[in-house]
């Protein structure tokens, strides 16, 4: 042994990066859906793109939820992203149902809400500090 140690990543760093990637993928899918919603109105190919995009967006929502759960339970992170991911997955489910039912009066405004929430969530994870905040118990005992 040479006595040299290699630097190791802080616990949960990989989990946080995975959550960031999942949020970014979901936000990208939401922006794609907003773009294809306009194409849907003017082009026959727009319907196909919007349909495929909806499946990708729903998959990205499920991936975000799984990543948030893994970052929370085994990763020791905050449970808050699980709530955000669950809320967006519920909204995505409602959005899919409204789209299938051809109810644009509800589908379009909910889509706008989802784009705004997805963007806010993306900003939240990208501006979060790299250092995890101490737990409440650690603050009370210090």
PDB file of C-alpha atoms in Angstrom, residues 38-114:
ATOM      1  CA  UNK A  38     -48.751  23.851 -32.105  1.00  0.00           C
ATOM      2  CA  UNK A  39     -47.639  21.509 -34.887  1.00  0.00           C
ATOM      3  CA  UNK A  40     -50.671  19.359 -34.135  1.00  0.00           C
ATOM      4  CA  UNK A  41     -52.908  22.183 -35.297  1.00  0.00           C
ATOM      5  CA  UNK A  42     -51.237  22.721 -38.660  1.00  0.00           C
ATOM      6  CA  UNK A  43     -49.732  19.416 -39.757  1.00  0.00           C
ATOM      7  CA  UNK A  44     -50.796  15.765 -39.917  1.00  0.00           C
ATOM      8  CA  UNK A  45     -47.315  14.792 -38.709  1.00  0.00           C
ATOM      9  CA  UNK A  46     -47.844  17.004 -35.670  1.00  0.00           C
ATOM     10  CA  UNK A  47     -50.350  14.521 -34.279  1.00  0.00           C
ATOM     11  CA  UNK A  48     -47.836  11.689 -34.506  1.00  0.00           C
ATOM     12  CA  UNK A  49     -45.086  13.778 -32.909  1.00  0.00           C
ATOM     13  CA  UNK A  50     -47.403  14.866 -30.102  1.00  0.00           C
ATOM     14  CA  UNK A  51     -48.484  11.265 -29.506  1.00  0.00           C
ATOM     15  CA  UNK A  52     -44.905   9.976 -29.373  1.00  0.00           C
ATOM     16  CA  UNK A  53     -43.878  12.931 -27.208  1.00  0.00           C
ATOM     17  CA  UNK A  54     -46.669  12.178 -24.746  1.00  0.00           C
ATOM     18  CA  UNK A  55     -45.301   8.678 -24.244  1.00  0.00           C
ATOM     19  CA  UNK A  56     -41.784   9.992 -23.738  1.00  0.00           C
ATOM     20  CA  UNK A  57     -43.033  12.648 -21.309  1.00  0.00           C
ATOM     21  CA  UNK A  58     -44.993  10.067 -19.307  1.00  0.00           C
ATOM     22  CA  UNK A  59     -41.956   7.775 -19.203  1.00  0.00           C
ATOM     23  CA  UNK A  60     -39.777  10.683 -18.097  1.00  0.00           C
ATOM     24  CA  UNK A  61     -42.268  11.442 -15.317  1.00  0.00           C
ATOM     25  CA  UNK A  62     -42.066   7.839 -14.101  1.00  0.00           C
ATOM     26  CA  UNK A  63     -38.258   7.904 -14.310  1.00  0.00           C
ATOM     27  CA  UNK A  64     -38.195  11.109 -12.253  1.00  0.00           C
ATOM     28  CA  UNK A  65     -40.343   9.495  -9.572  1.00  0.00           C
ATOM     29  CA  UNK A  66     -38.120   6.410  -9.403  1.00  0.00           C
ATOM     30  CA  UNK A  67     -34.959   8.560  -9.262  1.00  0.00           C
ATOM     31  CA  UNK A  68     -36.459  10.723  -6.514  1.00  0.00           C
ATOM     32  CA  UNK A  69     -37.423   7.666  -4.448  1.00  0.00           C
ATOM     33  CA  UNK A  70     -33.948   6.148  -4.826  1.00  0.00           C
ATOM     34  CA  UNK A  71     -32.303   9.444  -3.897  1.00  0.00           C
ATOM     35  CA  UNK A  72     -34.555   9.713  -0.849  1.00  0.00           C
ATOM     36  CA  UNK A  73     -34.653   6.238   0.694  1.00  0.00           C
ATOM     37  CA  UNK A  74     -31.317   4.543   0.042  1.00  0.00           C
ATOM     38  CA  UNK A  75     -29.590   7.795  -0.853  1.00  0.00           C
ATOM     39  CA  UNK A  76     -30.529   9.652   2.321  1.00  0.00           C
ATOM     40  CA  UNK A  77     -31.852  12.691   0.478  1.00  0.00           C
ATOM     41  CA  UNK A  78     -34.896  14.819   1.072  1.00  0.00           C
ATOM     42  CA  UNK A  79     -38.384  13.382   0.458  1.00  0.00           C
ATOM     43  CA  UNK A  80     -39.487  16.657  -1.159  1.00  0.00           C
ATOM     44  CA  UNK A  81     -38.529  15.660  -4.750  1.00  0.00           C
ATOM     45  CA  UNK A  82     -40.721  12.571  -4.336  1.00  0.00           C
ATOM     46  CA  UNK A  83     -43.676  14.872  -3.729  1.00  0.00           C
ATOM     47  CA  UNK A  84     -42.825  16.987  -6.775  1.00  0.00           C
ATOM     48  CA  UNK A  85     -42.351  13.925  -8.963  1.00  0.00           C
ATOM     49  CA  UNK A  86     -45.583  12.341  -7.710  1.00  0.00           C
ATOM     50  CA  UNK A  87     -47.519  15.527  -8.383  1.00  0.00           C
ATOM     51  CA  UNK A  88     -46.153  15.812 -11.907  1.00  0.00           C
ATOM     52  CA  UNK A  89     -46.907  12.134 -12.583  1.00  0.00           C
ATOM     53  CA  UNK A  90     -50.509  12.625 -11.424  1.00  0.00           C
ATOM     54  CA  UNK A  91     -50.817  15.703 -13.643  1.00  0.00           C
ATOM     55  CA  UNK A  92     -49.320  13.737 -16.545  1.00  0.00           C
ATOM     56  CA  UNK A  93     -51.897  10.978 -16.006  1.00  0.00           C
ATOM     57  CA  UNK A  94     -54.736  13.498 -16.028  1.00  0.00           C
ATOM     58  CA  UNK A  95     -53.193  15.152 -19.083  1.00  0.00           C
ATOM     59  CA  UNK A  96     -53.073  11.851 -20.983  1.00  0.00           C
ATOM     60  CA  UNK A  97     -56.699  11.109 -20.079  1.00  0.00           C
ATOM     61  CA  UNK A  98     -57.811  14.567 -21.214  1.00  0.00           C
ATOM     62  CA  UNK A  99     -55.891  14.218 -24.466  1.00  0.00           C
ATOM     63  CA  UNK A 100     -57.405  10.815 -25.208  1.00  0.00           C
ATOM     64  CA  UNK A 101     -60.864  12.219 -24.415  1.00  0.00           C
ATOM     65  CA  UNK A 102     -60.210  15.108 -26.868  1.00  0.00           C
ATOM     66  CA  UNK A 103     -60.929  17.813 -24.291  1.00  0.00           C
ATOM     67  CA  UNK A 104     -58.596  20.625 -25.419  1.00  0.00           C
ATOM     68  CA  UNK A 105     -60.352  23.181 -23.199  1.00  0.00           C
ATOM     69  CA  UNK A 106     -58.847  21.350 -20.203  1.00  0.00           C
ATOM     70  CA  UNK A 107     -55.879  19.639 -21.868  1.00  0.00           C
ATOM     71  CA  UNK A 108     -54.182  22.834 -23.093  1.00  0.00           C
ATOM     72  CA  UNK A 109     -54.330  24.862 -19.837  1.00  0.00           C
ATOM     73  CA  UNK A 110     -53.135  21.844 -17.852  1.00  0.00           C
ATOM     74  CA  UNK A 111     -50.277  21.472 -20.331  1.00  0.00           C
ATOM     75  CA  UNK A 112     -49.277  25.080 -19.696  1.00  0.00           C
ATOM     76  CA  UNK A 113     -49.378  24.461 -15.943  1.00  0.00           C
ATOM     77  CA  UNK A 114     -47.183  21.390 -16.375  1.00  0.00           C
TER      78      UNK A 114
END
